[in-house]
């Protein structure tokens, strides 16, 4: 039983707050309203029984007024035929009447009522339910009536009118109860919706934000609970902002500390190569030059790797930048990146082309330049023949493509190509470029994919933007 109760409790906890409130309050309201209607019905039935009993008492009292003492000192009832017919005129119920002189001598009426005449000594009593002619009846006994208080009048009536009245009251109570329950539940729903509206608006505010937006939430004045929750979240946001600022400061310090010695080392290598150019030729001269050139390549690679690591750290930061997004044309971003790779493409014998149409998105221009630079760098490093950058509008959204005519890539690599440090078999890079590009794409709510061209060769990096970001 405890396991079942625990399972039910866990299932209830997974329901939305509004559903739990409506269920709990609705069930309580239904029970209370049902109990109140049941008590009201019982009270109405008692009042109806009292009214019918009063009608029987009136009949008995009228009969008592017709009692007389004859010349033989016997009790008799002066009931005209019309009065007797009137007593039996009820179309729904049958009336049984008996008049006794004392507890046992029948004066007039139905002798089967004699047992009730002798039971009890009170002047008025209701014997409750009995049975005559195989029908339940209600019996009323009126004692010490007429001259000398010798008369005992017993009146019994079948229960058809009482049953009809009870059924009508039950139907009326059921209809009234259902109407009250519907009205109460509707009021409960509307009031619960009104009370929870600030919390739901606050929830939509949270879920609708970009994942790097750490601005404080506005505190509503309509609910103390929502205001307390907002203040608690704002305190958490402030801590996250402080942590993000500390991280950015560390990134800046690391960049400064790494770039300065690398730049100095690169300068010393260039100076060493210039000095070496003035030394006599020979085997040692050539060997020393080869070592200097190797060191220069390694330093350039180290500079590139440091820049990639810093870019990845910035793009992966959950706090991001406090700079608001702006309208950016992807064609302008591609033109800005063109000058960075034209010379490199020419030296590598690669035809770098651009097919640019207006493609407006909402985002951060510097991040988009970093993303496109990584895609073009990846295409130049691993592609060949021709690399084409395309932009166009999708209405709504936009498209950015970088296509190369290289040897392509294995299908196994396609599933993990965006993971950090994932490199192809012939790659000499750090395996961070595409990971940085994916992080920036996710920041913009875009989808980045890499797949082979239709002819199975080369690769197409496709970045699809949806409708503009909510800012």
Tab-separated table of C-alpha atoms in Angstrom:
chain	number	residue	atom	x	y	z
A	1	UNK	CA	0.000	0.000	0.000
A	2	UNK	CA	2.814	2.394	0.837
A	3	UNK	CA	4.391	1.796	-2.584
A	4	UNK	CA	1.059	2.511	-4.302
A	5	UNK	CA	0.570	5.670	-2.230
A	6	UNK	CA	4.100	6.799	-3.057
A	7	UNK	CA	3.478	6.209	-6.766
A	8	UNK	CA	0.219	8.181	-6.674
A	9	UNK	CA	1.918	11.004	-4.770
A	10	UNK	CA	4.781	11.109	-7.263
A	11	UNK	CA	2.319	11.162	-10.169
A	12	UNK	CA	0.414	14.066	-8.636
A	13	UNK	CA	3.616	16.022	-8.120
A	14	UNK	CA	4.356	15.758	-11.845
A	15	UNK	CA	1.068	17.471	-12.704
A	16	UNK	CA	1.024	21.239	-13.348
A	17	UNK	CA	0.371	23.456	-10.344
A	18	UNK	CA	-2.957	24.670	-11.746
A	19	UNK	CA	-4.166	21.102	-12.269
A	20	UNK	CA	-3.215	20.126	-8.722
A	21	UNK	CA	-4.919	23.197	-7.268
A	22	UNK	CA	-8.088	22.674	-9.289
A	23	UNK	CA	-8.160	18.967	-8.417
A	24	UNK	CA	-7.676	19.486	-4.679
A	25	UNK	CA	-9.988	22.480	-4.339
A	26	UNK	CA	-12.558	21.041	-6.754
A	27	UNK	CA	-12.713	17.745	-4.854
A	28	UNK	CA	-13.053	19.521	-1.503
A	29	UNK	CA	-15.713	21.844	-2.887
A	30	UNK	CA	-17.640	18.921	-4.396
A	31	UNK	CA	-17.618	17.016	-1.093
A	32	UNK	CA	-18.705	20.036	0.948
A	33	UNK	CA	-21.409	21.000	-1.540
A	34	UNK	CA	-22.652	17.407	-1.753
A	35	UNK	CA	-22.863	17.130	2.039
A	36	UNK	CA	-24.693	20.473	2.263
A	37	UNK	CA	-27.197	19.444	-0.414
A	38	UNK	CA	-27.769	16.079	1.292
A	39	UNK	CA	-28.490	17.777	4.619
A	40	UNK	CA	-30.765	20.251	2.864
A	41	UNK	CA	-32.637	17.408	1.163
A	42	UNK	CA	-33.120	15.578	4.451
A	43	UNK	CA	-34.450	18.751	6.040
A	44	UNK	CA	-36.844	19.344	3.148
A	45	UNK	CA	-38.114	15.768	3.402
A	46	UNK	CA	-38.753	16.201	7.121
A	47	UNK	CA	-40.682	19.415	6.439
A	48	UNK	CA	-42.745	17.640	3.790
A	49	UNK	CA	-43.517	14.768	6.178
A	50	UNK	CA	-44.590	17.293	8.796
A	51	UNK	CA	-46.916	18.959	6.262
A	52	UNK	CA	-48.530	15.646	5.319
A	53	UNK	CA	-48.807	14.637	8.985
A	54	UNK	CA	-50.523	17.974	9.675
A	55	UNK	CA	-53.029	17.169	6.927
A	56	UNK	CA	-53.775	13.827	8.647
A	57	UNK	CA	-54.137	15.639	11.973
A	58	UNK	CA	-56.588	18.084	10.421
A	59	UNK	CA	-58.643	15.178	9.125
A	60	UNK	CA	-58.640	13.508	12.539
A	61	UNK	CA	-59.591	16.766	14.260
A	62	UNK	CA	-62.495	17.274	11.846
A	63	UNK	CA	-63.714	13.750	12.597
A	64	UNK	CA	-63.471	14.376	16.340
A	65	UNK	CA	-65.797	17.325	15.943
A	66	UNK	CA	-68.491	14.980	14.580
A	67	UNK	CA	-68.550	12.690	17.633
A	68	UNK	CA	-71.786	12.546	19.708
A	69	UNK	CA	-73.358	10.534	22.594
A	70	UNK	CA	-76.622	8.857	21.705
A	71	UNK	CA	-79.545	8.098	24.027
A	72	UNK	CA	-77.959	4.758	24.994
A	73	UNK	CA	-74.831	6.546	26.129
A	74	UNK	CA	-72.943	5.112	23.165
A	75	UNK	CA	-70.456	7.119	21.125
A	76	UNK	CA	-71.405	7.691	17.515
A	77	UNK	CA	-70.035	9.666	14.519
A	78	UNK	CA	-72.354	11.920	12.557
A	79	UNK	CA	-70.753	11.676	9.088
A	80	UNK	CA	-72.870	12.547	6.076
A	81	UNK	CA	-72.360	10.530	2.929
A	82	UNK	CA	-70.927	13.573	1.204
A	83	UNK	CA	-68.316	13.984	3.913
A	84	UNK	CA	-67.349	10.340	3.627
A	85	UNK	CA	-66.979	10.693	-0.141
A	86	UNK	CA	-64.860	13.800	0.319
A	87	UNK	CA	-62.489	11.917	2.592
A	88	UNK	CA	-61.886	9.377	-0.169
A	89	UNK	CA	-61.572	11.905	-3.023
A	90	UNK	CA	-57.744	11.897	-3.143
A	91	UNK	CA	-56.725	10.384	-6.533
A	92	UNK	CA	-53.183	9.524	-5.400
A	93	UNK	CA	-53.512	8.067	-1.944
A	94	UNK	CA	-56.046	5.969	-0.106
A	95	UNK	CA	-57.236	7.139	3.288
A	96	UNK	CA	-58.076	4.628	6.056
A	97	UNK	CA	-60.171	5.888	8.997
A	98	UNK	CA	-61.410	4.222	12.183
A	99	UNK	CA	-63.236	5.707	15.197
A	100	UNK	CA	-63.225	3.775	18.458
A	101	UNK	CA	-65.120	4.211	21.706
A	102	UNK	CA	-62.239	3.659	24.024
A	103	UNK	CA	-59.300	1.543	22.944
A	104	UNK	CA	-61.242	-1.386	21.433
A	105	UNK	CA	-64.886	-0.678	20.502
A	106	UNK	CA	-65.240	0.207	16.837
A	107	UNK	CA	-67.711	3.033	16.245
A	108	UNK	CA	-67.123	3.621	12.566
A	109	UNK	CA	-64.525	2.809	9.936
A	110	UNK	CA	-61.861	0.169	9.230
A	111	UNK	CA	-61.491	-2.398	12.012
A	112	UNK	CA	-57.947	-3.264	10.880
A	113	UNK	CA	-56.742	-0.102	12.564
A	114	UNK	CA	-57.740	-1.386	16.017
A	115	UNK	CA	-54.173	-2.398	17.030
A	116	UNK	CA	-53.082	1.220	16.681
A	117	UNK	CA	-55.952	2.508	18.823
A	118	UNK	CA	-54.839	0.575	21.859
A	119	UNK	CA	-51.113	1.356	21.570
A	120	UNK	CA	-49.930	4.255	23.721
A	121	UNK	CA	-51.604	6.686	26.064
A	122	UNK	CA	-50.663	10.052	24.582
A	123	UNK	CA	-53.449	12.211	23.236
A	124	UNK	CA	-51.606	12.455	19.901
A	125	UNK	CA	-49.174	9.942	18.456
A	126	UNK	CA	-47.868	8.912	15.070
A	127	UNK	CA	-47.247	5.242	14.878
A	128	UNK	CA	-45.062	5.777	11.862
A	129	UNK	CA	-45.055	3.280	9.056
A	130	UNK	CA	-47.408	0.345	8.846
A	131	UNK	CA	-48.913	-1.783	6.095
A	132	UNK	CA	-52.492	-2.153	4.840
A	133	UNK	CA	-53.568	-3.949	1.701
A	134	UNK	CA	-49.890	-4.706	1.080
A	135	UNK	CA	-49.117	-0.981	0.860
A	136	UNK	CA	-47.062	1.057	3.281
A	137	UNK	CA	-49.114	3.652	5.162
A	138	UNK	CA	-48.534	6.482	7.599
A	139	UNK	CA	-50.651	6.168	10.771
A	140	UNK	CA	-51.797	8.965	13.103
A	141	UNK	CA	-53.748	8.351	16.353
A	142	UNK	CA	-55.779	11.048	18.159
A	143	UNK	CA	-57.025	10.017	21.657
A	144	UNK	CA	-59.378	11.440	24.276
A	145	UNK	CA	-61.668	13.133	21.770
A	146	UNK	CA	-65.391	13.966	21.714
A	147	UNK	CA	-67.872	13.921	24.610
A	148	UNK	CA	-66.350	12.529	27.743
A	149	UNK	CA	-63.034	12.239	25.902
A	150	UNK	CA	-63.967	8.659	25.048
A	151	UNK	CA	-63.198	8.743	21.325
A	152	UNK	CA	-60.040	7.405	19.703
A	153	UNK	CA	-59.524	8.363	16.049
A	154	UNK	CA	-57.031	6.478	13.871
A	155	UNK	CA	-56.168	7.862	10.424
A	156	UNK	CA	-53.809	6.107	7.971
A	157	UNK	CA	-52.768	7.141	4.487
A	158	UNK	CA	-50.698	5.547	1.758
A	159	UNK	CA	-47.366	7.177	0.834
A	160	UNK	CA	-47.757	7.953	-2.869
A	161	UNK	CA	-47.888	11.764	-2.478
A	162	UNK	CA	-44.983	11.617	-0.087
A	163	UNK	CA	-42.966	9.566	-2.580
A	164	UNK	CA	-43.758	11.937	-5.427
A	165	UNK	CA	-42.822	14.918	-3.287
A	166	UNK	CA	-39.592	13.250	-2.216
A	167	UNK	CA	-38.690	12.450	-5.849
A	168	UNK	CA	-39.409	16.031	-6.913
A	169	UNK	CA	-37.289	17.389	-4.081
A	170	UNK	CA	-34.475	15.014	-4.940
A	171	UNK	CA	-34.575	16.038	-8.595
A	172	UNK	CA	-34.708	19.706	-7.621
A	173	UNK	CA	-31.789	19.264	-5.242
A	174	UNK	CA	-29.827	17.374	-7.889
A	175	UNK	CA	-30.374	20.085	-10.490
A	176	UNK	CA	-29.630	22.838	-8.013
A	177	UNK	CA	-26.569	20.989	-6.810
A	178	UNK	CA	-25.219	20.471	-10.325
A	179	UNK	CA	-25.841	24.124	-11.208
A	180	UNK	CA	-24.121	25.294	-8.010
A	181	UNK	CA	-21.234	22.873	-8.575
A	182	UNK	CA	-20.718	24.042	-12.166
A	183	UNK	CA	-20.878	27.679	-11.083
A	184	UNK	CA	-18.498	27.036	-8.177
A	185	UNK	CA	-16.015	25.120	-10.346
A	186	UNK	CA	-16.161	27.836	-13.006
A	187	UNK	CA	-15.513	30.469	-10.373
A	188	UNK	CA	-12.715	28.337	-8.952
A	189	UNK	CA	-11.155	27.949	-12.408
A	190	UNK	CA	-11.366	31.670	-13.165
A	191	UNK	CA	-10.023	32.683	-9.772
A	192	UNK	CA	-7.198	30.130	-9.953
A	193	UNK	CA	-6.346	31.325	-13.452
A	194	UNK	CA	-6.303	34.920	-12.241
A	195	UNK	CA	-4.146	34.076	-9.230
A	196	UNK	CA	-1.671	32.013	-11.259
A	197	UNK	CA	-1.538	34.425	-14.222
A	198	UNK	CA	1.490	36.374	-12.860
A	199	UNK	CA	3.373	33.110	-12.307
A	200	UNK	CA	2.569	31.908	-15.845
A	201	UNK	CA	3.649	35.228	-17.347
A	202	UNK	CA	6.847	34.997	-15.357
A	203	UNK	CA	7.400	31.436	-16.627
A	204	UNK	CA	6.936	32.575	-20.242
A	205	UNK	CA	9.366	35.411	-19.586
A	206	UNK	CA	11.981	32.925	-18.407
A	207	UNK	CA	11.502	30.381	-21.206
A	208	UNK	CA	11.357	33.080	-23.894
A	209	UNK	CA	14.750	34.514	-23.051
A	210	UNK	CA	17.939	33.787	-24.933
A	211	UNK	CA	20.151	31.423	-22.947
A	212	UNK	CA	22.825	34.097	-22.479
A	213	UNK	CA	20.487	36.827	-21.316
A	214	UNK	CA	21.192	37.425	-17.626
A	215	UNK	CA	19.358	40.707	-17.214
A	216	UNK	CA	17.289	41.075	-14.020
A	217	UNK	CA	13.645	40.066	-14.218
A	218	UNK	CA	10.981	42.692	-13.688
A	219	UNK	CA	9.159	42.187	-10.382
A	220	UNK	CA	5.363	42.266	-10.694
A	221	UNK	CA	3.295	43.963	-7.988
A	222	UNK	CA	0.351	41.570	-8.361
A	223	UNK	CA	1.675	38.742	-6.231
A	224	UNK	CA	4.068	38.509	-3.302
A	225	UNK	CA	5.028	34.934	-4.180
A	226	UNK	CA	5.995	35.822	-7.769
A	227	UNK	CA	7.886	38.871	-6.526
A	228	UNK	CA	9.816	36.718	-4.053
A	229	UNK	CA	10.628	34.201	-6.794
A	230	UNK	CA	11.757	36.984	-9.140
A	231	UNK	CA	13.973	38.491	-6.451
A	232	UNK	CA	15.545	35.092	-5.765
A	233	UNK	CA	16.192	34.551	-9.489
A	234	UNK	CA	17.584	38.072	-9.815
A	235	UNK	CA	20.011	37.308	-7.010
A	236	UNK	CA	21.057	34.147	-8.873
A	237	UNK	CA	21.378	36.135	-12.119
A	238	UNK	CA	23.583	38.679	-10.356
A	239	UNK	CA	25.876	35.899	-9.164
A	240	UNK	CA	25.999	34.411	-12.648
A	241	UNK	CA	26.797	37.827	-14.128
A	242	UNK	CA	29.615	38.260	-11.629
A	243	UNK	CA	30.892	34.792	-12.514
A	244	UNK	CA	30.641	35.566	-16.235
A	245	UNK	CA	32.473	38.846	-15.811
A	246	UNK	CA	35.182	37.071	-13.840
A	247	UNK	CA	35.448	34.473	-16.598
A	248	UNK	CA	35.655	37.159	-19.280
A	249	UNK	CA	38.301	38.949	-17.259
A	250	UNK	CA	40.251	35.705	-17.017
A	251	UNK	CA	39.928	35.187	-20.761
A	252	UNK	CA	41.205	38.696	-21.393
A	253	UNK	CA	44.113	38.226	-19.001
A	254	UNK	CA	44.926	34.836	-20.513
A	255	UNK	CA	44.820	36.327	-24.006
A	256	UNK	CA	47.171	39.104	-22.978
A	257	UNK	CA	49.541	36.757	-21.157
A	258	UNK	CA	49.614	34.265	-24.035
A	259	UNK	CA	49.764	36.636	-26.982
A	260	UNK	CA	52.551	38.822	-25.670
A	261	UNK	CA	55.255	36.114	-25.334
A	262	UNK	CA	54.101	34.412	-28.542
A	263	UNK	CA	54.387	37.702	-30.419
A	264	UNK	CA	57.836	38.286	-28.939
A	265	UNK	CA	58.919	34.768	-29.882
A	266	UNK	CA	57.629	35.264	-33.413
A	267	UNK	CA	59.559	38.553	-33.672
A	268	UNK	CA	62.757	36.929	-32.452
A	269	UNK	CA	62.371	34.175	-35.050
A	270	UNK	CA	61.932	36.716	-37.830
A	271	UNK	CA	65.015	38.601	-36.642
A	272	UNK	CA	66.983	35.347	-36.451
A	273	UNK	CA	66.008	34.503	-40.012
A	274	UNK	CA	67.033	37.980	-41.161
A	275	UNK	CA	70.391	37.646	-39.405
A	276	UNK	CA	70.851	34.193	-40.834
A	277	UNK	CA	70.335	35.528	-44.331
A	278	UNK	CA	73.659	37.439	-43.992
A	279	UNK	CA	75.672	34.381	-42.916
A	280	UNK	CA	77.744	32.331	-45.414
A	281	UNK	CA	76.032	29.472	-47.180
A	282	UNK	CA	76.755	25.894	-46.213
A	283	UNK	CA	75.270	22.717	-44.773
A	284	UNK	CA	75.001	24.231	-41.308
A	285	UNK	CA	73.454	27.346	-42.787
A	286	UNK	CA	70.734	25.342	-44.552
A	287	UNK	CA	70.021	23.178	-41.526
A	288	UNK	CA	69.716	26.197	-39.249
A	289	UNK	CA	67.383	27.894	-41.727
A	290	UNK	CA	65.185	24.804	-41.888
A	291	UNK	CA	64.916	24.737	-38.099
A	292	UNK	CA	63.986	28.406	-37.979
A	293	UNK	CA	61.309	27.893	-40.595
A	294	UNK	CA	59.910	24.921	-38.639
A	295	UNK	CA	59.834	26.995	-35.471
A	296	UNK	CA	58.060	29.796	-37.311
A	297	UNK	CA	55.378	27.370	-38.545
A	298	UNK	CA	54.909	26.034	-34.998
A	299	UNK	CA	54.612	29.530	-33.555
A	300	UNK	CA	52.011	30.446	-36.182
A	301	UNK	CA	50.097	27.304	-35.359
A	302	UNK	CA	50.324	28.125	-31.641
A	303	UNK	CA	48.972	31.618	-32.288
A	304	UNK	CA	46.091	30.183	-34.300
A	305	UNK	CA	45.333	27.609	-31.608
A	306	UNK	CA	45.318	30.216	-28.818
A	307	UNK	CA	42.918	32.352	-30.826
A	308	UNK	CA	40.645	29.352	-31.379
A	309	UNK	CA	40.655	28.394	-27.687
A	310	UNK	CA	39.756	31.944	-26.659
A	311	UNK	CA	37.013	32.107	-29.289
A	312	UNK	CA	35.581	28.801	-28.110
A	313	UNK	CA	35.602	29.955	-24.494
A	314	UNK	CA	33.723	33.137	-25.387
A	315	UNK	CA	31.177	31.393	-27.622
A	316	UNK	CA	30.508	28.617	-25.077
A	317	UNK	CA	30.048	30.961	-22.132
A	318	UNK	CA	26.504	30.646	-20.832
A	319	UNK	CA	26.567	34.239	-19.695
A	320	UNK	CA	27.750	35.628	-23.007
A	321	UNK	CA	27.862	39.303	-23.657
A	322	UNK	CA	25.497	41.945	-22.365
A	323	UNK	CA	25.470	43.510	-25.826
A	324	UNK	CA	21.987	43.478	-27.327
A	325	UNK	CA	21.502	41.683	-30.671
A	326	UNK	CA	21.066	43.805	-33.787
A	327	UNK	CA	19.981	43.422	-37.409
A	328	UNK	CA	22.795	41.898	-39.473
A	329	UNK	CA	22.978	41.180	-43.210
A	330	UNK	CA	24.858	37.922	-43.807
A	331	UNK	CA	26.026	39.268	-47.162
A	332	UNK	CA	27.867	42.079	-45.325
A	333	UNK	CA	29.402	39.529	-42.956
A	334	UNK	CA	30.660	37.484	-45.937
A	335	UNK	CA	32.161	40.574	-47.593
A	336	UNK	CA	33.967	41.453	-44.353
A	337	UNK	CA	35.454	37.954	-44.193
A	338	UNK	CA	36.474	37.891	-47.847
A	339	UNK	CA	39.566	40.029	-47.375
A	340	UNK	CA	40.850	37.695	-44.643
A	341	UNK	CA	41.043	34.644	-46.936
A	342	UNK	CA	41.549	35.853	-50.510
A	343	UNK	CA	45.364	35.844	-50.328
A	344	UNK	CA	45.434	32.500	-48.569
A	345	UNK	CA	43.141	30.946	-51.166
A	346	UNK	CA	45.240	32.358	-54.003
A	347	UNK	CA	48.440	30.928	-52.498
A	348	UNK	CA	46.756	27.537	-52.091
A	349	UNK	CA	45.462	27.580	-55.669
A	350	UNK	CA	41.825	27.550	-54.547
A	351	UNK	CA	39.141	29.585	-56.294
A	352	UNK	CA	37.316	31.393	-53.474
A	353	UNK	CA	33.993	32.761	-54.783
A	354	UNK	CA	31.006	34.543	-53.302
A	355	UNK	CA	27.346	34.366	-54.388
A	356	UNK	CA	25.768	36.896	-52.060
A	357	UNK	CA	22.139	37.946	-51.839
A	358	UNK	CA	20.590	39.958	-48.978
A	359	UNK	CA	19.915	37.734	-45.964
A	360	UNK	CA	18.951	39.685	-42.859
A	361	UNK	CA	19.020	38.087	-39.403
A	362	UNK	CA	19.039	39.333	-35.803
A	363	UNK	CA	22.247	38.545	-33.948
A	364	UNK	CA	25.767	39.596	-33.082
A	365	UNK	CA	27.909	40.588	-36.058
A	366	UNK	CA	31.294	39.812	-34.491
A	367	UNK	CA	30.151	36.281	-33.580
A	368	UNK	CA	28.773	35.699	-37.081
A	369	UNK	CA	32.092	36.806	-38.581
A	370	UNK	CA	33.863	34.339	-36.288
A	371	UNK	CA	31.458	31.574	-37.356
A	372	UNK	CA	31.886	32.241	-41.087
A	373	UNK	CA	35.671	32.554	-40.700
A	374	UNK	CA	35.798	29.103	-39.125
A	375	UNK	CA	33.696	27.604	-41.931
A	376	UNK	CA	35.823	29.197	-44.667
A	377	UNK	CA	39.029	28.183	-42.854
A	378	UNK	CA	37.758	24.612	-42.624
A	379	UNK	CA	36.866	24.577	-46.348
A	380	UNK	CA	40.274	25.973	-47.385
A	381	UNK	CA	42.118	23.558	-45.111
A	382	UNK	CA	40.299	20.397	-46.124
A	383	UNK	CA	38.661	21.247	-49.460
A	384	UNK	CA	40.113	22.101	-52.813
A	385	UNK	CA	39.373	23.241	-56.335
A	386	UNK	CA	36.674	25.793	-55.602
A	387	UNK	CA	35.132	27.170	-52.386
A	388	UNK	CA	31.853	29.088	-52.679
A	389	UNK	CA	30.158	31.192	-50.011
A	390	UNK	CA	26.420	31.818	-50.504
A	391	UNK	CA	23.808	33.881	-48.663
A	392	UNK	CA	20.110	34.303	-49.421
A	393	UNK	CA	16.801	35.000	-47.738
A	394	UNK	CA	14.412	32.144	-46.870
A	395	UNK	CA	11.359	34.246	-45.828
A	396	UNK	CA	11.218	33.764	-42.922
A	397	UNK	CA	14.804	33.190	-41.936
A	398	UNK	CA	18.015	33.159	-43.915
A	399	UNK	CA	20.624	30.767	-45.328
A	400	UNK	CA	24.428	30.804	-45.221
A	401	UNK	CA	26.383	28.121	-47.105
A	402	UNK	CA	30.057	27.335	-47.569
A	403	UNK	CA	30.656	24.687	-50.262
A	404	UNK	CA	33.978	23.143	-51.240
A	405	UNK	CA	35.062	20.604	-53.873
A	406	UNK	CA	37.453	18.664	-51.683
A	407	UNK	CA	37.659	14.885	-51.202
A	408	UNK	CA	34.727	14.870	-48.755
A	409	UNK	CA	34.648	13.077	-45.425
A	410	UNK	CA	33.689	9.706	-43.976
A	411	UNK	CA	30.106	9.086	-42.886
A	412	UNK	CA	31.371	8.097	-39.420
A	413	UNK	CA	32.952	11.530	-39.031
A	414	UNK	CA	29.724	13.366	-39.926
A	415	UNK	CA	27.998	12.365	-36.674
A	416	UNK	CA	30.790	13.744	-34.464
A	417	UNK	CA	32.319	16.461	-36.616
A	418	UNK	CA	31.033	19.258	-34.343
A	419	UNK	CA	32.502	17.784	-31.166
A	420	UNK	CA	35.512	19.458	-29.595
A	421	UNK	CA	38.928	18.175	-30.703
A	422	UNK	CA	37.321	15.984	-33.377
A	423	UNK	CA	39.641	15.950	-36.383
A	424	UNK	CA	39.850	14.114	-39.644
A	425	UNK	CA	42.701	11.696	-40.361
A	426	UNK	CA	44.650	14.264	-42.415
A	427	UNK	CA	43.905	17.299	-40.243
A	428	UNK	CA	46.670	19.156	-38.399
A	429	UNK	CA	44.391	21.586	-36.550
A	430	UNK	CA	43.104	21.514	-32.984
A	431	UNK	CA	39.622	20.327	-33.933
A	432	UNK	CA	37.897	23.415	-32.501
A	433	UNK	CA	36.730	25.424	-35.527
A	434	UNK	CA	33.472	23.597	-36.190
A	435	UNK	CA	32.748	23.311	-32.462
A	436	UNK	CA	33.052	27.099	-32.172
A	437	UNK	CA	30.789	27.527	-35.208
A	438	UNK	CA	28.113	25.273	-33.722
A	439	UNK	CA	28.197	27.125	-30.364
A	440	UNK	CA	27.696	30.457	-32.141
A	441	UNK	CA	24.900	28.986	-34.280
A	442	UNK	CA	23.082	27.739	-31.175
A	443	UNK	CA	23.460	31.181	-29.619
A	444	UNK	CA	21.593	32.596	-32.622
A	445	UNK	CA	18.935	29.890	-32.640
A	446	UNK	CA	20.207	28.603	-35.990
A	447	UNK	CA	20.905	25.069	-37.222
A	448	UNK	CA	24.344	24.206	-38.570
A	449	UNK	CA	24.835	21.027	-40.602
A	450	UNK	CA	27.726	19.570	-42.594
A	451	UNK	CA	27.057	17.098	-45.389
A	452	UNK	CA	28.507	15.881	-48.653
A	453	UNK	CA	27.514	17.475	-51.947
A	454	UNK	CA	24.968	15.844	-54.188
A	455	UNK	CA	27.696	14.108	-56.235
A	456	UNK	CA	29.219	12.612	-53.053
A	457	UNK	CA	32.372	14.775	-53.141
A	458	UNK	CA	33.334	17.838	-51.167
A	459	UNK	CA	31.264	19.209	-48.328
A	460	UNK	CA	28.535	21.791	-47.761
A	461	UNK	CA	28.318	23.588	-44.419
A	462	UNK	CA	24.758	24.929	-44.241
A	463	UNK	CA	23.572	27.397	-41.596
A	464	UNK	CA	19.780	27.911	-41.512
A	465	UNK	CA	18.290	30.748	-39.484
A	466	UNK	CA	14.690	30.653	-38.346
A	467	UNK	CA	12.470	33.687	-37.624
A	468	UNK	CA	14.221	36.575	-35.857
A	469	UNK	CA	15.394	36.002	-32.318
A	470	UNK	CA	13.380	37.390	-29.399
A	471	UNK	CA	15.547	40.052	-27.828
